[in-house]
mmCIF file of N, CA, C and O in Angstrom:
data_model
loop_
_atom_site.group_PDB
_atom_site.id
_atom_site.type_symbol
_atom_site.label_atom_id
_atom_site.label_comp_id
_atom_site.label_asym_id
_atom_site.label_seq_id
_atom_site.Cartn_x
_atom_site.Cartn_y
_atom_site.Cartn_z
ATOM 1 N N MET A 1 -48.913 34.080 62.109
ATOM 2 C CA MET A 1 -50.112 33.158 61.282
ATOM 3 C C MET A 1 -49.804 33.573 60.037
ATOM 4 O O MET A 1 -49.239 34.624 59.474
ATOM 5 N N LYS A 2 -49.035 32.591 58.972
ATOM 6 C CA LYS A 2 -49.096 32.739 57.611
ATOM 7 C C LYS A 2 -50.269 32.352 56.665
ATOM 8 O O LYS A 2 -50.911 32.563 57.284
ATOM 9 N N SER A 3 -49.792 33.613 55.689
ATOM 10 C CA SER A 3 -51.052 33.747 55.138
ATOM 11 C C SER A 3 -50.441 32.438 53.688
ATOM 12 O O SER A 3 -49.272 32.082 53.620
ATOM 13 N N ALA A 4 -51.632 32.217 53.519
ATOM 14 C CA ALA A 4 -51.856 31.018 52.277
ATOM 15 C C ALA A 4 -50.804 31.769 51.166
ATOM 16 O O ALA A 4 -50.852 32.385 50.722
ATOM 17 N N ALA A 5 -49.956 30.735 50.042
ATOM 18 C CA ALA A 5 -49.317 31.439 49.237
ATOM 19 C C ALA A 5 -50.451 31.271 48.062
ATOM 20 O O ALA A 5 -50.925 30.770 47.453
ATOM 21 N N LEU A 6 -50.684 32.731 47.411
ATOM 22 C CA LEU A 6 -51.396 33.124 45.652
ATOM 23 C C LEU A 6 -51.078 31.785 45.180
ATOM 24 O O LEU A 6 -50.041 31.537 44.013
ATOM 25 N N PRO A 7 -52.173 31.261 44.609
ATOM 26 C CA PRO A 7 -51.631 30.494 43.227
ATOM 27 C C PRO A 7 -51.371 30.715 42.370
ATOM 28 O O PRO A 7 -50.553 29.548 41.899
ATOM 29 N N LEU A 8 -50.788 31.785 41.922
ATOM 30 C CA LEU A 8 -49.577 32.187 40.848
ATOM 31 C C LEU A 8 -48.334 31.866 40.908
ATOM 32 O O LEU A 8 -47.212 31.515 40.590
ATOM 33 N N LEU A 9 -48.192 31.365 42.692
ATOM 34 C CA LEU A 9 -46.638 30.945 42.594
ATOM 35 C C LEU A 9 -46.704 29.846 43.243
ATOM 36 O O LEU A 9 -45.286 30.242 43.494
ATOM 37 N N THR A 10 -47.604 29.389 43.101
ATOM 38 C CA THR A 10 -47.789 27.858 43.585
ATOM 39 C C THR A 10 -47.396 26.532 41.925
ATOM 40 O O THR A 10 -48.156 25.442 41.981
ATOM 41 N N TRP A 11 -47.002 27.375 40.904
ATOM 42 C CA TRP A 11 -48.140 26.450 39.652
ATOM 43 C C TRP A 11 -46.785 25.630 39.902
ATOM 44 O O TRP A 11 -47.507 24.815 38.792
ATOM 45 N N ARG A 12 -45.532 25.740 40.758
ATOM 46 C CA ARG A 12 -44.540 24.453 39.974
ATOM 47 C C ARG A 12 -45.596 23.123 40.881
ATOM 48 O O ARG A 12 -45.445 22.248 40.383
ATOM 49 N N GLU A 13 -45.750 23.511 42.107
ATOM 50 C CA GLU A 13 -45.860 22.310 42.832
ATOM 51 C C GLU A 13 -47.283 22.270 42.494
ATOM 52 O O GLU A 13 -47.421 20.584 43.081
ATOM 53 N N ASP A 14 -48.314 22.686 41.529
ATOM 54 C CA ASP A 14 -49.496 22.173 41.234
ATOM 55 C C ASP A 14 -49.078 21.288 40.112
ATOM 56 O O ASP A 14 -49.839 20.900 40.194
ATOM 57 N N ALA A 15 -47.907 21.241 39.583
ATOM 58 C CA ALA A 15 -48.348 20.997 37.821
ATOM 59 C C ALA A 15 -46.857 19.972 39.010
ATOM 60 O O ALA A 15 -47.548 18.747 37.883
ATOM 61 N N ALA A 16 -46.477 19.772 39.334
ATOM 62 C CA ALA A 16 -45.931 18.154 39.956
ATOM 63 C C ALA A 16 -47.137 17.390 40.550
ATOM 64 O O ALA A 16 -47.097 16.369 40.547
ATOM 65 N N LEU A 17 -47.654 17.814 41.356
ATOM 66 C CA LEU A 17 -49.050 16.909 42.148
ATOM 67 C C LEU A 17 -49.890 16.428 40.909
ATOM 68 O O LEU A 17 -50.498 15.872 41.265
ATOM 69 N N ALA A 18 -50.038 17.139 39.709
ATOM 70 C CA ALA A 18 -50.945 17.189 38.455
ATOM 71 C C ALA A 18 -50.195 15.898 38.270
ATOM 72 O O ALA A 18 -51.026 14.474 37.520
ATOM 73 N N ARG A 19 -49.067 15.903 38.086
ATOM 74 C CA ARG A 19 -48.688 15.127 37.356
ATOM 75 C C ARG A 19 -48.213 13.409 38.472
ATOM 76 O O ARG A 19 -48.131 12.484 37.605
ATOM 77 N N LEU A 20 -47.883 13.768 39.771
ATOM 78 C CA LEU A 20 -47.689 12.785 40.409
ATOM 79 C C LEU A 20 -49.666 12.275 40.464
ATOM 80 O O LEU A 20 -49.054 10.555 39.927
ATOM 81 N N ARG A 21 -50.610 12.380 40.137
ATOM 82 C CA ARG A 21 -51.937 12.090 40.443
ATOM 83 C C ARG A 21 -52.365 11.001 38.584
ATOM 84 O O ARG A 21 -52.442 10.257 38.910
ATOM 85 N N ARG A 22 -51.302 11.300 37.710
ATOM 86 C CA ARG A 22 -51.562 11.420 36.696
ATOM 87 C C ARG A 22 -50.972 10.072 36.261
ATOM 88 O O ARG A 22 -51.583 8.926 35.845
ATOM 89 N N GLU A 23 -49.584 9.940 37.222
ATOM 90 C CA GLU A 23 -48.936 8.519 36.935
ATOM 91 C C GLU A 23 -49.885 7.512 37.565
ATOM 92 O O GLU A 23 -49.623 6.520 37.557
ATOM 93 N N ARG A 24 -50.171 8.422 39.357
ATOM 94 C CA ARG A 24 -50.721 7.164 39.776
ATOM 95 C C ARG A 24 -51.843 6.349 39.572
ATOM 96 O O ARG A 24 -51.615 5.132 39.563
ATOM 97 N N ALA A 25 -52.994 7.638 38.935
ATOM 98 C CA ALA A 25 -53.929 6.849 38.040
ATOM 99 C C ALA A 25 -53.557 5.640 37.012
ATOM 100 O O ALA A 25 -54.358 4.443 36.625
ATOM 101 N N GLU A 26 -52.187 6.490 36.092
ATOM 102 C CA GLU A 26 -52.134 4.928 35.439
ATOM 103 C C GLU A 26 -52.027 4.153 36.079
ATOM 104 O O GLU A 26 -51.873 2.669 34.988
ATOM 105 N N LEU A 27 -50.817 4.084 36.697
ATOM 106 C CA LEU A 27 -50.271 2.485 37.643
ATOM 107 C C LEU A 27 -51.452 1.653 37.925
ATOM 108 O O LEU A 27 -51.771 0.846 37.727
ATOM 109 N N GLN A 28 -52.769 2.375 38.332
ATOM 110 C CA GLN A 28 -53.396 1.289 39.073
ATOM 111 C C GLN A 28 -54.304 1.545 38.027
ATOM 112 O O GLN A 28 -54.671 0.031 38.041
ATOM 113 N N ARG A 29 -54.546 1.992 36.790
ATOM 114 C CA ARG A 29 -55.254 0.742 35.407
ATOM 115 C C ARG A 29 -54.828 -0.152 35.419
ATOM 116 O O ARG A 29 -54.938 -0.961 34.730
ATOM 117 N N ARG A 30 -52.939 0.051 35.033
ATOM 118 C CA ARG A 30 -52.384 -0.991 34.639
ATOM 119 C C ARG A 30 -52.571 -2.099 35.390
ATOM 120 O O ARG A 30 -52.339 -3.014 35.149
ATOM 121 N N ILE A 31 -52.240 -1.955 36.941
ATOM 122 C CA ILE A 31 -52.431 -2.971 38.075
ATOM 123 C C ILE A 31 -53.595 -3.281 37.426
ATOM 124 O O ILE A 31 -53.335 -5.153 38.042
ATOM 125 N N SER A 32 -54.996 -2.826 37.779
ATOM 126 C CA SER A 32 -55.873 -3.752 37.757
ATOM 127 C C SER A 32 -55.987 -4.264 36.434
ATOM 128 O O SER A 32 -56.944 -6.068 36.266
ATOM 129 N N ALA A 33 -55.071 -4.520 35.218
ATOM 130 C CA ALA A 33 -55.390 -4.969 34.205
ATOM 131 C C ALA A 33 -54.322 -6.376 34.642
ATOM 132 O O ALA A 33 -54.133 -7.678 33.351
ATOM 133 N N LEU A 34 -53.478 -6.664 35.070
ATOM 134 C CA LEU A 34 -52.620 -7.624 35.625
ATOM 135 C C LEU A 34 -53.318 -9.212 36.440
ATOM 136 O O LEU A 34 -54.259 -8.539 37.418
ATOM 137 N N PRO A 35 -53.350 -9.969 36.793
ATOM 138 C CA PRO A 35 -53.242 -11.670 37.340
ATOM 139 C C PRO A 35 -53.118 -11.212 38.862
ATOM 140 O O PRO A 35 -52.155 -10.103 39.175
ATOM 141 N N ALA A 36 -53.421 -11.323 40.261
ATOM 142 C CA ALA A 36 -53.363 -11.136 41.219
ATOM 143 C C ALA A 36 -52.412 -11.772 41.933
ATOM 144 O O ALA A 36 -51.480 -10.732 42.512
ATOM 145 N N MET A 37 -51.693 -12.349 41.107
ATOM 146 C CA MET A 37 -50.640 -12.758 41.398
ATOM 147 C C MET A 37 -48.903 -12.912 40.320
ATOM 148 O O MET A 37 -47.801 -13.670 40.510
ATOM 149 N N SER A 38 -49.578 -11.984 39.675
ATOM 150 C CA SER A 38 -48.091 -11.157 38.360
ATOM 151 C C SER A 38 -46.999 -10.951 39.390
ATOM 152 O O SER A 38 -47.472 -9.840 40.342
ATOM 153 N N HIS A 39 -46.166 -11.067 39.507
ATOM 154 C CA HIS A 39 -44.309 -10.359 39.804
ATOM 155 C C HIS A 39 -44.365 -8.780 39.438
ATOM 156 O O HIS A 39 -44.022 -7.754 39.854
ATOM 157 N N ARG A 40 -45.257 -8.394 38.110
ATOM 158 C CA ARG A 40 -45.376 -7.820 37.657
ATOM 159 C C ARG A 40 -45.862 -6.434 38.596
ATOM 160 O O ARG A 40 -45.829 -5.056 38.661
ATOM 161 N N ARG A 41 -46.529 -7.329 39.142
ATOM 162 C CA ARG A 41 -48.366 -6.541 39.254
ATOM 163 C C ARG A 41 -47.136 -6.175 40.948
ATOM 164 O O ARG A 41 -48.456 -4.542 41.102
ATOM 165 N N VAL A 42 -46.449 -6.567 41.465
ATOM 166 C CA VAL A 42 -46.360 -6.001 42.874
ATOM 167 C C VAL A 42 -45.475 -5.410 42.993
ATOM 168 O O VAL A 42 -45.134 -4.151 43.608
ATOM 169 N N ALA A 43 -44.611 -5.500 41.418
ATOM 170 C CA ALA A 43 -43.786 -4.222 41.546
ATOM 171 C C ALA A 43 -44.491 -2.783 41.284
ATOM 172 O O ALA A 43 -43.508 -1.706 41.948
ATOM 173 N N LEU A 44 -45.459 -3.062 40.258
ATOM 174 C CA LEU A 44 -46.411 -1.729 40.190
ATOM 175 C C LEU A 44 -46.963 -1.025 41.163
ATOM 176 O O LEU A 44 -46.885 -0.534 41.418
ATOM 177 N N THR A 45 -47.391 -2.030 42.055
ATOM 178 C CA THR A 45 -48.208 -2.202 43.051
ATOM 179 C C THR A 45 -46.441 -1.346 44.440
ATOM 180 O O THR A 45 -47.022 -0.179 45.225
ATOM 181 N N GLU A 46 -45.641 -1.709 44.099
ATOM 182 C CA GLU A 46 -44.773 -1.006 45.209
ATOM 183 C C GLU A 46 -44.432 0.483 44.082
ATOM 184 O O GLU A 46 -43.971 1.938 45.646
ATOM 185 N N ARG A 47 -44.423 0.621 43.379
ATOM 186 C CA ARG A 47 -44.110 1.975 42.497
ATOM 187 C C ARG A 47 -45.573 3.043 42.806
ATOM 188 O O ARG A 47 -44.988 4.328 43.484
ATOM 189 N N LEU A 48 -46.436 2.719 42.643
ATOM 190 C CA LEU A 48 -47.638 2.915 43.447
ATOM 191 C C LEU A 48 -47.942 3.485 44.504
ATOM 192 O O LEU A 48 -48.065 4.662 45.301
ATOM 193 N N LYS A 49 -47.437 2.649 45.645
ATOM 194 C CA LYS A 49 -46.973 2.746 47.520
ATOM 195 C C LYS A 49 -46.149 4.516 47.109
ATOM 196 O O LYS A 49 -46.481 5.077 48.600
ATOM 197 N N GLU A 50 -44.658 4.450 47.026
ATOM 198 C CA GLU A 50 -43.686 5.519 46.433
ATOM 199 C C GLU A 50 -44.728 6.476 45.775
ATOM 200 O O GLU A 50 -44.308 7.626 46.715
ATOM 201 N N LEU A 51 -45.313 6.796 44.676
ATOM 202 C CA LEU A 51 -45.484 8.322 44.567
ATOM 203 C C LEU A 51 -46.406 7.965 44.852
ATOM 204 O O LEU A 51 -46.911 9.471 45.242
ATOM 205 N N THR A 52 -47.932 7.862 45.815
ATOM 206 C CA THR A 52 -48.113 8.101 47.111
ATOM 207 C C THR A 52 -48.023 9.258 48.159
ATOM 208 O O THR A 52 -47.983 9.769 48.164
ATOM 209 N N ALA A 53 -46.745 8.028 48.821
ATOM 210 C CA ALA A 53 -45.904 8.361 49.576
ATOM 211 C C ALA A 53 -45.423 10.160 49.126
ATOM 212 O O ALA A 53 -45.692 11.134 49.608
ATOM 213 N N ARG A 54 -44.807 10.263 48.074
ATOM 214 C CA ARG A 54 -44.687 11.306 47.436
ATOM 215 C C ARG A 54 -45.218 12.175 47.110
ATOM 216 O O ARG A 54 -45.287 13.674 47.358
ATOM 217 N N GLU A 55 -46.755 12.460 46.595
ATOM 218 C CA GLU A 55 -47.732 13.234 46.426
ATOM 219 C C GLU A 55 -48.287 13.313 47.931
ATOM 220 O O GLU A 55 -48.889 15.171 48.093
ATOM 221 N N LEU A 56 -48.178 12.445 49.228
ATOM 222 C CA LEU A 56 -48.978 13.219 50.298
ATOM 223 C C LEU A 56 -47.686 14.078 50.610
ATOM 224 O O LEU A 56 -47.847 15.077 51.564
ATOM 225 N N LYS A 57 -47.002 13.756 50.905
ATOM 226 C CA LYS A 57 -45.827 14.635 51.341
ATOM 227 C C LYS A 57 -45.497 16.385 50.430
ATOM 228 O O LYS A 57 -45.849 16.798 51.320
ATOM 229 N N LEU A 58 -45.395 16.520 49.588
ATOM 230 C CA LEU A 58 -45.906 17.197 48.405
ATOM 231 C C LEU A 58 -47.310 18.345 48.767
ATOM 232 O O LEU A 58 -46.892 19.283 48.916
ATOM 233 N N SER A 59 -48.531 17.019 49.034
ATOM 234 C CA SER A 59 -49.868 17.999 49.518
ATOM 235 C C SER A 59 -49.514 19.239 50.696
ATOM 236 O O SER A 59 -49.628 20.179 50.832
ATOM 237 N N LEU A 60 -48.547 17.982 51.601
ATOM 238 C CA LEU A 60 -48.414 18.275 52.762
ATOM 239 C C LEU A 60 -47.707 19.344 52.889
ATOM 240 O O LEU A 60 -48.016 20.659 53.864
ATOM 241 N N ALA A 61 -47.003 19.213 51.997
ATOM 242 C CA ALA A 61 -45.971 20.613 52.302
ATOM 243 C C ALA A 61 -46.364 22.139 51.724
ATOM 244 O O ALA A 61 -46.607 23.069 52.389
ATOM 245 N N ARG A 62 -47.229 21.495 50.638
ATOM 246 C CA ARG A 62 -47.956 22.913 50.295
ATOM 247 C C ARG A 62 -48.806 23.455 51.174
ATOM 248 O O ARG A 62 -49.200 24.579 51.023
ATOM 249 N N THR A 63 -49.619 22.857 51.432
ATOM 250 C CA THR A 63 -50.859 23.356 52.739
ATOM 251 C C THR A 63 -50.256 23.314 53.703
ATOM 252 O O THR A 63 -50.534 25.254 54.205
ATOM 253 N N ARG A 64 -48.771 23.971 54.193
ATOM 254 C CA ARG A 64 -48.316 24.195 55.457
ATOM 255 C C ARG A 64 -47.316 25.458 54.809
ATOM 256 O O ARG A 64 -46.704 26.124 55.044
ATOM 257 N N GLY A 65 -47.677 25.190 53.317
ATOM 258 C CA GLY A 65 -47.003 26.878 53.093
ATOM 259 C C GLY A 65 -45.572 26.881 52.794
ATOM 260 O O GLY A 65 -44.613 26.989 52.566
ATOM 261 N N ARG A 66 -44.719 25.698 52.669
ATOM 262 C CA ARG A 66 -43.214 25.494 52.368
ATOM 263 C C ARG A 66 -42.785 24.204 50.921
ATOM 264 O O ARG A 66 -42.021 23.486 50.430
ATOM 265 N N ALA A 67 -43.868 23.771 50.324
ATOM 266 C CA ALA A 67 -43.827 23.454 48.862
ATOM 267 C C ALA A 67 -42.531 23.883 48.008
ATOM 268 O O ALA A 67 -42.263 25.240 47.795
#
């Protein structure tokens, strides 16, 4: 059984997760302001999917102690 990493040792991962969450929130705000059939909206939605996948991957690795 592995012990969880101490919070002081995960500050880089915490900062990376916070940055990804801020970027996602900003993208969601920008997407909501665009028309539904906008090409820019499609591009930003794709970027949002990529950021979400990166956030989930980092979060999962962190909970497993491999971040």
